[in-house]
Coordinates of N, CA and C in Angstrom, one line a residue:
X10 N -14.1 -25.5 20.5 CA -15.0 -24.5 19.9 C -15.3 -24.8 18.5
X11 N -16.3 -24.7 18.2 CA -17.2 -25.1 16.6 C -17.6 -23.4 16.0
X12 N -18.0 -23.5 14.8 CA -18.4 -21.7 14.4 C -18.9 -22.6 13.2
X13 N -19.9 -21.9 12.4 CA -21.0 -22.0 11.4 C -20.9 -20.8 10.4
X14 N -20.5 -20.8 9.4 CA -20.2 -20.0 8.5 C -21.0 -20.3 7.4
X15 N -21.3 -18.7 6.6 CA -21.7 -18.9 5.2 C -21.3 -17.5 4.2
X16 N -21.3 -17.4 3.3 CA -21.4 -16.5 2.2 C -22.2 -16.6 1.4
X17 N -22.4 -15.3 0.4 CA -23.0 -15.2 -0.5 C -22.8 -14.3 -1.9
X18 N -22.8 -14.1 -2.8 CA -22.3 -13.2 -3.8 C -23.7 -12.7 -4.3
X19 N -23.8 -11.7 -4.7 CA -25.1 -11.2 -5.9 C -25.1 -10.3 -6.7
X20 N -25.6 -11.0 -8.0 CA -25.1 -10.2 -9.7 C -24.9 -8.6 -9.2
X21 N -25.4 -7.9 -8.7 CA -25.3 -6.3 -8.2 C -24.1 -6.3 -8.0
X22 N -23.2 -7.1 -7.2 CA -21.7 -6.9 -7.0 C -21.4 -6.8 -5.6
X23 N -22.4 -6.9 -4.9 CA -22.6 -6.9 -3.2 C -22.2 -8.2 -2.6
X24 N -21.7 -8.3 -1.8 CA -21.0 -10.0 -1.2 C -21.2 -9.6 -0.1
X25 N -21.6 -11.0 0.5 CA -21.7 -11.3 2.2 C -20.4 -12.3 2.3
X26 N -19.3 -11.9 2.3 CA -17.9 -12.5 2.0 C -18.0 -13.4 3.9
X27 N -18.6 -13.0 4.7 CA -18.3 -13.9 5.7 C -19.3 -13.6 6.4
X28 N -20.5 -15.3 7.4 CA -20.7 -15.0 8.4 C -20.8 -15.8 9.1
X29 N -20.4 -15.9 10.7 CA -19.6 -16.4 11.1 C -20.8 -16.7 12.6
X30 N -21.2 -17.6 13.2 CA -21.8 -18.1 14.8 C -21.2 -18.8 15.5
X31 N -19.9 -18.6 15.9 CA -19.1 -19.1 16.9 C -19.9 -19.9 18.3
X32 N -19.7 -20.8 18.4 CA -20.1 -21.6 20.0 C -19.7 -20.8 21.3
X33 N -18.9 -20.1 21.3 CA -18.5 -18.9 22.4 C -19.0 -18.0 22.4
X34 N -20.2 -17.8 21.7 CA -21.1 -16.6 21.7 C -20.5 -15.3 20.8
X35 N -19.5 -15.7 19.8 CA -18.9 -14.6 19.1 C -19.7 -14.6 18.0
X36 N -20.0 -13.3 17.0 CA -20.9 -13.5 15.8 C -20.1 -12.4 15.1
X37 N -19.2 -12.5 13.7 CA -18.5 -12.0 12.5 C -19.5 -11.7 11.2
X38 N -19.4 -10.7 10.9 CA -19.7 -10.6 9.6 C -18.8 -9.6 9.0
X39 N -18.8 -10.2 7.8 CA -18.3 -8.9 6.6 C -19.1 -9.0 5.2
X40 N -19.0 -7.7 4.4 CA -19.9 -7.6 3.3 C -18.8 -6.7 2.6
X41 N -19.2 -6.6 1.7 CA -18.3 -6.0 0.1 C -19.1 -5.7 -0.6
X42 N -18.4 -4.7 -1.9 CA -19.2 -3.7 -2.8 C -18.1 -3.2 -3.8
X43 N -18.1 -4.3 -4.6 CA -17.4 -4.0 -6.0 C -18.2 -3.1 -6.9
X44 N -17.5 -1.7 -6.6 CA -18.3 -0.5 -6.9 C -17.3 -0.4 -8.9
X45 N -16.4 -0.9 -9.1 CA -15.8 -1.0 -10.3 C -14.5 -2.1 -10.4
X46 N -13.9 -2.2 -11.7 CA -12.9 -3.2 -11.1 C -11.9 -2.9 -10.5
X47 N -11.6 -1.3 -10.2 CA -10.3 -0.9 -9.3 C -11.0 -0.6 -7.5
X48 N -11.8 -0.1 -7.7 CA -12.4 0.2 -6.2 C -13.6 -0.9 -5.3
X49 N -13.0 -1.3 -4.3 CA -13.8 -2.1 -3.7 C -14.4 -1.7 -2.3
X50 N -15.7 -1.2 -2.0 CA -16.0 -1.0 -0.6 C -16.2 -2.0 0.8
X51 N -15.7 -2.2 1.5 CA -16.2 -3.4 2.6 C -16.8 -2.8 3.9
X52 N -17.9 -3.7 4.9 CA -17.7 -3.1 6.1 C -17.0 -4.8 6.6
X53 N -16.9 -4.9 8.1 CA -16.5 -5.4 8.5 C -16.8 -5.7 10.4
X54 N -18.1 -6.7 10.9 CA -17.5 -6.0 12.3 C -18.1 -7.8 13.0
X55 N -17.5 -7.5 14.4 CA -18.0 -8.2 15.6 C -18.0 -8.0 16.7
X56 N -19.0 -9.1 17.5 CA -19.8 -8.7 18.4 C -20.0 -9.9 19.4
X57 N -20.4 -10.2 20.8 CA -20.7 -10.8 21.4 C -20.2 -10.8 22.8
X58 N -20.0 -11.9 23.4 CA -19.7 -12.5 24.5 C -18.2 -11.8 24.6
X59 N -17.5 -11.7 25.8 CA -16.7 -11.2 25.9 C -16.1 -11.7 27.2
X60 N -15.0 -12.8 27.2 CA -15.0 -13.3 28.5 C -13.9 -12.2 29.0
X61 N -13.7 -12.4 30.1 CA -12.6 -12.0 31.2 C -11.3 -12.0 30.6
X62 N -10.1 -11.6 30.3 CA -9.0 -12.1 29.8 C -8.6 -12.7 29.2
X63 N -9.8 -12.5 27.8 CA -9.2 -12.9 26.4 C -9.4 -11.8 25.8
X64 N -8.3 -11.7 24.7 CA -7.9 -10.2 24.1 C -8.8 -9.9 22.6
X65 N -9.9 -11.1 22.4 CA -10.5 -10.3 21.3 C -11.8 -9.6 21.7
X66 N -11.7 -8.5 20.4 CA -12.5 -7.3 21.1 C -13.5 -7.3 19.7
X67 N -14.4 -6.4 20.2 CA -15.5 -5.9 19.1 C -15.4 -4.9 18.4
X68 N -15.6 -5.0 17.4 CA -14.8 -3.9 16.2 C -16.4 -3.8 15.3
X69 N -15.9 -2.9 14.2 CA -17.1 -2.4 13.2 C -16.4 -1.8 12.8
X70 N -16.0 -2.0 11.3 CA -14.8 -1.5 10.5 C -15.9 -0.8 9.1
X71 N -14.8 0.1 8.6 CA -15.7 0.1 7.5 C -14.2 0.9 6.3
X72 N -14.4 0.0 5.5 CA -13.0 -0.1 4.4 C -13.0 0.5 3.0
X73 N -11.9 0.7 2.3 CA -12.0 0.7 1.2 C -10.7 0.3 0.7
X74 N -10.5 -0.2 -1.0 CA -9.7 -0.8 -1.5 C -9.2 -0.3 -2.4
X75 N -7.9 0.3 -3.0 CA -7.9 0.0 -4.1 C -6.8 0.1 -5.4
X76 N -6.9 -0.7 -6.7 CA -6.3 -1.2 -7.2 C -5.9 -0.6 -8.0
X77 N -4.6 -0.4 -8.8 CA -4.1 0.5 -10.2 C -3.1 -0.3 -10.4
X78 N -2.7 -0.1 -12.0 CA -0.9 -0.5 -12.6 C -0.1 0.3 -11.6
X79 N -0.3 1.4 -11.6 CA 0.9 2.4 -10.9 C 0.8 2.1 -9.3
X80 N -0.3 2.2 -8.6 CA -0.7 1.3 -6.9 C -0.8 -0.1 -7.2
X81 N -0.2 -0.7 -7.0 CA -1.1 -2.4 -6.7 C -1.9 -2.1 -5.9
X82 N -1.3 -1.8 -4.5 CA -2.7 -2.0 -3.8 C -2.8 -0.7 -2.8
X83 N -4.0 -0.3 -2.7 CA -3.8 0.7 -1.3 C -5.3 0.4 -0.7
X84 N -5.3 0.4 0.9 CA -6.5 0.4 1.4 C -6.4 1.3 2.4
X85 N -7.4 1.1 3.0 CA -7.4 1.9 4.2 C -8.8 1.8 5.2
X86 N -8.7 1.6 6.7 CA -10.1 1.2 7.0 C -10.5 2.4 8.2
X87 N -11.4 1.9 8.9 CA -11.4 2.9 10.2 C -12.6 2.0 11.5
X88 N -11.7 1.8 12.4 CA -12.1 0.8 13.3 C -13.5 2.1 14.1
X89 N -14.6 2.2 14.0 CA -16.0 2.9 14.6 C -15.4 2.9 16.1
X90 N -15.2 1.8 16.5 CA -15.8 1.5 17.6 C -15.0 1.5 18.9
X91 N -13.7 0.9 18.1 CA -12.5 0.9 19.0 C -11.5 2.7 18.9
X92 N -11.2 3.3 19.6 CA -10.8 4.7 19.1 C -11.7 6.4 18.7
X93 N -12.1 6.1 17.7 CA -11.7 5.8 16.2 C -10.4 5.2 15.9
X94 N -10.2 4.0 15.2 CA -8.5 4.1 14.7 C -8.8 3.9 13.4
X95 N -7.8 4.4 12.4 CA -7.4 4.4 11.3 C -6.3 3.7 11.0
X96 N -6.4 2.8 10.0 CA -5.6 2.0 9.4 C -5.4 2.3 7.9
X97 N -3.9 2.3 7.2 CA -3.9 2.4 6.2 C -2.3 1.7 5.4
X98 N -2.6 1.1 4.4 CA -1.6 0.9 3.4 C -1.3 1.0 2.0
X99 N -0.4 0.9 1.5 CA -0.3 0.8 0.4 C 1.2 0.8 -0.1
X100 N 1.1 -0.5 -1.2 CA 1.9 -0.6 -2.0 C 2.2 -0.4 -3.5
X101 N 3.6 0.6 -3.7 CA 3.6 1.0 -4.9 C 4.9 0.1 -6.0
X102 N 4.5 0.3 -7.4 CA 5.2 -0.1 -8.1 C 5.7 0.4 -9.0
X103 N 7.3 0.9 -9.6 CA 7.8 1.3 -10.6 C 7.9 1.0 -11.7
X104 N 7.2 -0.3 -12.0 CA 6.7 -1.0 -13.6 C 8.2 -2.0 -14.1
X105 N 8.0 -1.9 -14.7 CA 8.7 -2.3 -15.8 C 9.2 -4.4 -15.4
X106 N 9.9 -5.1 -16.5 CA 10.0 -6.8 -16.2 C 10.6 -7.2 -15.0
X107 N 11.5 -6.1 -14.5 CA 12.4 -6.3 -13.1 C 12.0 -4.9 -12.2
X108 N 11.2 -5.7 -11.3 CA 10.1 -4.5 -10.7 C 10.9 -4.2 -9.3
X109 N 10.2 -2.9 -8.8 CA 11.3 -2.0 -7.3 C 9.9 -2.2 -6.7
X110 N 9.1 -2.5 -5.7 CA 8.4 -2.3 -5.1 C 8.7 -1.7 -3.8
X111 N 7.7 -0.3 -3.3 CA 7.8 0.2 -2.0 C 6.9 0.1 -1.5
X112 N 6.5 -0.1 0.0 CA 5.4 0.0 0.9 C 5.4 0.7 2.0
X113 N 3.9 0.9 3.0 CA 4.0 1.4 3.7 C 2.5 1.1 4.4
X114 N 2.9 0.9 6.0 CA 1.5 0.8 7.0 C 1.8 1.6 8.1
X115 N 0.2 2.2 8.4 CA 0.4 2.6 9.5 C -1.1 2.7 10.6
X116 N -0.7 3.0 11.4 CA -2.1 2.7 12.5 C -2.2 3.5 13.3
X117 N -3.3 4.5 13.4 CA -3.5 5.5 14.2 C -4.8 5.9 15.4
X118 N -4.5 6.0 16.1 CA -5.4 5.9 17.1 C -6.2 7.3 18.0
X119 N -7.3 7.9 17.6 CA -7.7 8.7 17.2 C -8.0 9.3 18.8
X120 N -8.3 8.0 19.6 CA -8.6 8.1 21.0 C -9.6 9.2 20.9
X121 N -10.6 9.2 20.4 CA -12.1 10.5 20.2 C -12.5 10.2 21.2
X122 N -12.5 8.5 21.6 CA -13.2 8.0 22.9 C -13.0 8.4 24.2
X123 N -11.3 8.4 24.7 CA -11.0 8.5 25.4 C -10.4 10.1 25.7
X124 N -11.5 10.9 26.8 CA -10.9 12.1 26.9 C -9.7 12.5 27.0
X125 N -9.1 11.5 28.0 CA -7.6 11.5 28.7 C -6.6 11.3 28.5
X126 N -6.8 10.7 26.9 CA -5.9 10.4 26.3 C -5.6 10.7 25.2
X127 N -4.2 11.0 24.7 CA -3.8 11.7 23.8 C -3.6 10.7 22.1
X128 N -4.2 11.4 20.8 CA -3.8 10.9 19.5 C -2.6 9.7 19.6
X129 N -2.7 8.9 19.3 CA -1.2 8.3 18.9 C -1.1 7.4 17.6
X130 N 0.1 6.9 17.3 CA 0.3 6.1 16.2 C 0.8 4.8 17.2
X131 N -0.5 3.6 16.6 CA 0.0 2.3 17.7 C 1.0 1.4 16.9
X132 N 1.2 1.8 15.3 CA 2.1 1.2 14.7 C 2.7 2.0 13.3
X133 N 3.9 1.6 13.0 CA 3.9 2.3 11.7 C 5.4 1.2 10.8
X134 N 5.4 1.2 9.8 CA 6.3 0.0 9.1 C 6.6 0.4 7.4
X135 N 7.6 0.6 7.4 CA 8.2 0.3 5.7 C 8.3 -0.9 5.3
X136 N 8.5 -1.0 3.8 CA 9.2 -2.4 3.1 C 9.9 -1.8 1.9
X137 N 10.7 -2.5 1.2 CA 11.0 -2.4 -0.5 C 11.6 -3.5 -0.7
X138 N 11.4 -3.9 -1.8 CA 11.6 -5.5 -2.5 C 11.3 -5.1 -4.2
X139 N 12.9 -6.2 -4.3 CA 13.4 -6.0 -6.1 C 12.6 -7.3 -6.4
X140 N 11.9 -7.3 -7.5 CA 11.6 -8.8 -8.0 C 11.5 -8.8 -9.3
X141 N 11.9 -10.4 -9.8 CA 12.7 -9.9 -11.3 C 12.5 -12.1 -11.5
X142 N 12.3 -13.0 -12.7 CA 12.1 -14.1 -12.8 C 12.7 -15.2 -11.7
X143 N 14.3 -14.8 -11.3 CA 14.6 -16.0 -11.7 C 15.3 -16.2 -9.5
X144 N 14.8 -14.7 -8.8 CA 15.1 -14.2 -8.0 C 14.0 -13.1 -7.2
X145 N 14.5 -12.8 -5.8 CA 13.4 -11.6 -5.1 C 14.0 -11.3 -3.8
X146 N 14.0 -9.8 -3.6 CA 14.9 -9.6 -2.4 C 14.3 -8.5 -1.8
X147 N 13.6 -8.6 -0.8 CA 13.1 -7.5 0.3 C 13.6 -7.7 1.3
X148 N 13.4 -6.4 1.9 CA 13.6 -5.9 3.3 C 12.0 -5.1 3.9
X149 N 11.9 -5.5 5.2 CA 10.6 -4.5 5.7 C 10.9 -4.9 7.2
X150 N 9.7 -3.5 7.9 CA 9.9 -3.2 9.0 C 8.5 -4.0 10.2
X151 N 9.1 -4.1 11.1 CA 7.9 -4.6 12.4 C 7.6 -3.8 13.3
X152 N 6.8 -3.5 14.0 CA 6.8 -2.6 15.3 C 7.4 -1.8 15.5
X153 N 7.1 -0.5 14.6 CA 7.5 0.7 14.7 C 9.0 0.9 14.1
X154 N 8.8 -0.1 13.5 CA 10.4 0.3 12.6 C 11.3 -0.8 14.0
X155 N 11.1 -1.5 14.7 CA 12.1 -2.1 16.0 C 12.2 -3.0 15.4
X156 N 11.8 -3.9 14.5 CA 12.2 -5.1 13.8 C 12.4 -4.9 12.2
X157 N 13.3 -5.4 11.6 CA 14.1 -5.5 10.5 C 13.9 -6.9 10.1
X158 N 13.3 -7.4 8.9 CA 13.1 -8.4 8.2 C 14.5 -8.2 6.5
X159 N 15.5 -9.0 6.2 CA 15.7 -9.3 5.3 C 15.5 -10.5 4.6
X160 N 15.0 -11.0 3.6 CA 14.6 -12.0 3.0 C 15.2 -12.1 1.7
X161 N 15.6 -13.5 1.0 CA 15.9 -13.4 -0.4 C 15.6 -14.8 -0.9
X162 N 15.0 -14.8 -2.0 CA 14.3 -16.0 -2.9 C 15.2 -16.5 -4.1
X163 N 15.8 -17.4 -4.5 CA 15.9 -17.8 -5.5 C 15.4 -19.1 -6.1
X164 N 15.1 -18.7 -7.7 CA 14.1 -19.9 -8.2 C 15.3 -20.2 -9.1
X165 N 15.9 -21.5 -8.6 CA 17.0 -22.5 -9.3 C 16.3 -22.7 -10.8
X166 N 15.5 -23.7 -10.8 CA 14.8 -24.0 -11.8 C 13.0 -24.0 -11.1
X167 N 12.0 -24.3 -12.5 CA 10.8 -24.9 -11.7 C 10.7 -25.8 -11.1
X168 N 11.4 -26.7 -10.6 CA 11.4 -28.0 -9.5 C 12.2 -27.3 -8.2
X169 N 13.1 -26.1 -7.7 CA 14.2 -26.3 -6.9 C 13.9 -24.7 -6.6
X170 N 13.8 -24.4 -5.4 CA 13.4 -23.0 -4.7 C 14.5 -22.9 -3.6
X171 N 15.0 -22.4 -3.1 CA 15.6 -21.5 -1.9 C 15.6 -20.1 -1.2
X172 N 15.9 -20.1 -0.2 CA 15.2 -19.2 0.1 C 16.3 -18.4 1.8
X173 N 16.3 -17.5 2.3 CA 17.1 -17.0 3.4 C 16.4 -15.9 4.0
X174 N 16.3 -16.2 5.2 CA 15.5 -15.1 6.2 C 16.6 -14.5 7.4
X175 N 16.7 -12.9 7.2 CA 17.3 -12.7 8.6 C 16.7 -11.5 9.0
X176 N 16.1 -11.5 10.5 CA 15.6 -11.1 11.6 C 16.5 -10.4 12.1
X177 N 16.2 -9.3 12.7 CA 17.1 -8.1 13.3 C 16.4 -7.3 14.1
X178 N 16.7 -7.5 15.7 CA 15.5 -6.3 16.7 C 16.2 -5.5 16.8
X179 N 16.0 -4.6 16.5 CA 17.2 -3.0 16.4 C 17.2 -3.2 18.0
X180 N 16.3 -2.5 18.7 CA 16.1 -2.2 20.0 C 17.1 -3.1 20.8
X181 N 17.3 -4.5 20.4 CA 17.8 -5.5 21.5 C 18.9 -6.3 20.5
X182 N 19.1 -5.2 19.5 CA 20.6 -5.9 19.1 C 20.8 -7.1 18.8
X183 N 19.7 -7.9 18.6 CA 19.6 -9.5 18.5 C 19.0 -10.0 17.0
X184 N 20.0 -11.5 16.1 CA 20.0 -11.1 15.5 C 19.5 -12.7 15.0
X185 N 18.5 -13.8 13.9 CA 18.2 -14.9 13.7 C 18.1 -15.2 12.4
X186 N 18.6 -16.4 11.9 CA 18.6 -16.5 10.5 C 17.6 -17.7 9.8
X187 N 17.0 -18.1 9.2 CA 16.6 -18.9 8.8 C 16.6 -19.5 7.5
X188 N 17.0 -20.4 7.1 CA 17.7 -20.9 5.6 C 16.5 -22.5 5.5
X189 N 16.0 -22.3 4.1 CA 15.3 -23.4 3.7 C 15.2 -23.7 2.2
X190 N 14.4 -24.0 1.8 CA 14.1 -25.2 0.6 C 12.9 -25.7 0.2
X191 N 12.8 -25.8 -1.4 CA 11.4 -26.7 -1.4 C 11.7 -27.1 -3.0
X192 N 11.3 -28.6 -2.7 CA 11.4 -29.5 -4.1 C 9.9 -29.8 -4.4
X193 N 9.8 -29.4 -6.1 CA 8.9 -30.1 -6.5 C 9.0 -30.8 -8.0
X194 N 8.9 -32.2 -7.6 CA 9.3 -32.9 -8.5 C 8.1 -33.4 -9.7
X195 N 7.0 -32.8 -9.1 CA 5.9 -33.0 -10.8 C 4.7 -31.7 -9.8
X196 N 4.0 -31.5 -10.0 CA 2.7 -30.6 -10.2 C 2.1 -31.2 -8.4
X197 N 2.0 -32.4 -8.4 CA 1.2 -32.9 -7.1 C 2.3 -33.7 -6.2
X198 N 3.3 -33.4 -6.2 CA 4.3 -33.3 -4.6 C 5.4 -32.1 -4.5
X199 N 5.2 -31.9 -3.4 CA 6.3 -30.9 -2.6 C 7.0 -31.5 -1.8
X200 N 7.7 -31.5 -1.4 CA 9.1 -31.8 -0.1 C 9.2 -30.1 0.0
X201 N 9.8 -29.9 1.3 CA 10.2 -28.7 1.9 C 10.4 -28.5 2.6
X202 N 11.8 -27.6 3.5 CA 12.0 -27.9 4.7 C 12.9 -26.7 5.1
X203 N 13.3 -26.2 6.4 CA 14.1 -25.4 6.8 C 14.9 -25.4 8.0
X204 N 15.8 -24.8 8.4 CA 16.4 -24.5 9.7 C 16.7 -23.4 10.1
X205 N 16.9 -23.1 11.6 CA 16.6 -21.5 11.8 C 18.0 -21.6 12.4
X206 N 18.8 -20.6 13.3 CA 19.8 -20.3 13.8 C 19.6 -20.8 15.5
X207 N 18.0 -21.2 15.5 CA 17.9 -21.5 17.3 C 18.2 -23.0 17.1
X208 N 18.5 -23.6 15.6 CA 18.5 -24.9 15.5 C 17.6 -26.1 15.3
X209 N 16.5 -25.2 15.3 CA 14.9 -26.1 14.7 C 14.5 -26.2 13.2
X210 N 14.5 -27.8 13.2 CA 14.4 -28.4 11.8 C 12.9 -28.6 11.4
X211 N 12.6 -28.1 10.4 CA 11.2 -28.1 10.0 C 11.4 -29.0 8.3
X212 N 11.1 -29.8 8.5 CA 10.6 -30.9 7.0 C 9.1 -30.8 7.2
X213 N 8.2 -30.9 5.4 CA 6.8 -31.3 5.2 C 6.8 -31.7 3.9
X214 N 5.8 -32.5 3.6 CA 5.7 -33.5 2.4 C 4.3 -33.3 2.3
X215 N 4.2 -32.8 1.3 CA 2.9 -32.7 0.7 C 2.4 -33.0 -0.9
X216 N 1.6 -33.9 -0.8 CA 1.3 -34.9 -1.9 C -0.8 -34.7 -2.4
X217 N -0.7 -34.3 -3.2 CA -1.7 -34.9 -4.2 C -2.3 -35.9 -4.4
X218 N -3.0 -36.5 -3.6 CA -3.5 -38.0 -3.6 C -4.3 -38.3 -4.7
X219 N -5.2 -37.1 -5.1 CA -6.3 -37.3 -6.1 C -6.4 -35.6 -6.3
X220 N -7.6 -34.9 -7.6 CA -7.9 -33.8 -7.4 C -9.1 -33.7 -6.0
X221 N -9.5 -34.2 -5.5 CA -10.3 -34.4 -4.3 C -9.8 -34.5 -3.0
X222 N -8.6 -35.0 -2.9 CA -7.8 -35.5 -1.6 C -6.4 -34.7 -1.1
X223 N -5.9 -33.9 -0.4 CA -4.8 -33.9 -0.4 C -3.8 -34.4 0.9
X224 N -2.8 -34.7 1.2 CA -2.4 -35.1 2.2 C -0.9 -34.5 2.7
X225 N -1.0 -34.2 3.6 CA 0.3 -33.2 4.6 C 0.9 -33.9 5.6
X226 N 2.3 -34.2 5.9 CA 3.0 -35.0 6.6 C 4.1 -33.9 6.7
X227 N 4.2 -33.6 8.5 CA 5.3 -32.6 8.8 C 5.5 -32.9 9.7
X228 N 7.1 -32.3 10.3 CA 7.4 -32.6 11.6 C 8.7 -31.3 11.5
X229 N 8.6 -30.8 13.2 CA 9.8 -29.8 13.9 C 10.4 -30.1 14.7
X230 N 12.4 -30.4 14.9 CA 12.7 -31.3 15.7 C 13.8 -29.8 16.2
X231 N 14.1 -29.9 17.7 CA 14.7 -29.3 17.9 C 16.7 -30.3 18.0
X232 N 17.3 -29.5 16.7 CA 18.7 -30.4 16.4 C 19.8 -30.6 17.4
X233 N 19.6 -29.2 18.2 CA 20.4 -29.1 19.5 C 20.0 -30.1 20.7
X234 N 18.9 -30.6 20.4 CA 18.6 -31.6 22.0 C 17.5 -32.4 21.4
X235 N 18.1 -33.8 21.2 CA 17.3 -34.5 20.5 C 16.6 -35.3 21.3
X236 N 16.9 -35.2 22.3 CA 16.1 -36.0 23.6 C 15.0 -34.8 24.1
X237 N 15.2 -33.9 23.6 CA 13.7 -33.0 23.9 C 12.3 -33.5 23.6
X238 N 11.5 -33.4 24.6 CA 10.2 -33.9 24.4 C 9.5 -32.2 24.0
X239 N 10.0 -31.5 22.9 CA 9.7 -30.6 22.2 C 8.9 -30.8 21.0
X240 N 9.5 -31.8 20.4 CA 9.3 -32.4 18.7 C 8.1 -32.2 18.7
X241 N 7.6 -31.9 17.2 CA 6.4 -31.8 16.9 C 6.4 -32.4 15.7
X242 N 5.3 -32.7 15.4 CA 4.8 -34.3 14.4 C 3.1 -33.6 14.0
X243 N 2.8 -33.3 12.6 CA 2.0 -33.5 11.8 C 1.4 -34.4 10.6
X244 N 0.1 -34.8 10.9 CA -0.8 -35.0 10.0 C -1.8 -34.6 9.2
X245 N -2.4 -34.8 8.1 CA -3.1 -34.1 7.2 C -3.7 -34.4 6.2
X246 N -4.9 -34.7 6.5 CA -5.3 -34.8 5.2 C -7.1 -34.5 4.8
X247 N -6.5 -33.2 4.0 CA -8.1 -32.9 3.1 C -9.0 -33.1 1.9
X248 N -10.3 -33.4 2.1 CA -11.1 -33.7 1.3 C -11.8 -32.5 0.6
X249 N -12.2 -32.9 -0.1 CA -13.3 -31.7 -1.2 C -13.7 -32.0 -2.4
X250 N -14.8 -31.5 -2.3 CA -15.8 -32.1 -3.2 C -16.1 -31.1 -4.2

């Protein structure tokens, strides 16, 4: 599949932030309306071909954004076409050099469309996360609160990152960890790599060839069965002008 894309910006403040002619007969657009520097308006929709048992659907959104010291961020959209649904988030902040951040999403489904069916919430999720220089430690929620994310970051020094992921499905009592790394030894190379608890090793090397070139070399090896014809093996490399 190929797609043809463009943008545009104009001194008014109006942006054609995406538009999109997919070869499958799909067609995207979105547009924007920086109405000040805290409030941003967007719409948002697509349209087309629609084969048989593929799950993307046509939408026509229409959004708003917005920014404060005291909100970082809150938006909120409303899907036209599908429902009505309403979407909404926002994250808040308690200020100060070692910050407490809380969040919150949720997704509601207005079913105006559907006589026969009743209002619902198709999602809803918390978060909070301490973050402070040298360190960062959240927790947040997945599908309806049934998944538990803990995470924690430490920055050793500027060259030396670590990092710990644990996964928790309340529902199914099941529980995954993932522990990784990333070296950077000048401005234009990274090394970086992790392992999970299922035993999959993830290394990538990513190098700076020029300001023009970059280049990405990665690979995922499963450690528990090394004769698995699982392994995955990447290459990479981008240009720009």
């Amino acid at each position: 599949m190929a797609k043809l894309a463009a943008k545009y910006k104009h001194p008014s403040g109006i942006s054609l932030d995406k538009l999109e002619f997919k070869t499958d007969g799909r067609i995207l657009g979105e547009a924007s309306l920086d109405v000040d520097s805290r409030l941003k308006l967007w719409v948002s929709a697509e349209d087309g071909r629609q084969d048989v048992g593929k799950p993307i659907k046509s939408h026509g959104k229409l959004g708003v954004e917005y920014v404060s010291p005291g909100v970082l961020v809150a938006q909120s959209d409303v899907d036209v076409v599908n429902g009505p649904t309403v979407n909404g988030s926002a994250v808040l902040s308690l200020g100060g050099e070692s910050r407490v951040l809380a969040g919150f999403q949720a997704t509601y489904n207005t079913q105006l469309d559907e006589k026969d069916q009743k209002p619902e919430f198709l999602d809803y999720n918390v978060g909070l996360a301490k973050v402070n220089k040298s360190w960062e430690a959240s927790v947040r929620s997945f599908n309806k609160v049934s998944n538990l994310q803990f995470s924690l970051l430490s920055r050793v020094n500027p060259q030396v990152t670590f990092g710990a992921q644990l996964d928790y499905q309340v529902d199914k009592n099941t529980q995954g960890m993932t522990i990784g790394g990333c070296f950077r030894p000048d401005g234009d190379t990274r090394l970086s790599g992790k392992i999970s608890s299922l035993a999959l090793l993830s290394v990538a090397y990513a190098q700076n060839l020029s300001p023009y070139a970059h280049l990405l070399l990665s690979a995922e090896v499963d450690a528990k069965d090394w004769a698995s014809d699982s392994h995955k093996f990447g290459l990479g490399l981008t240009l720009s002008t």
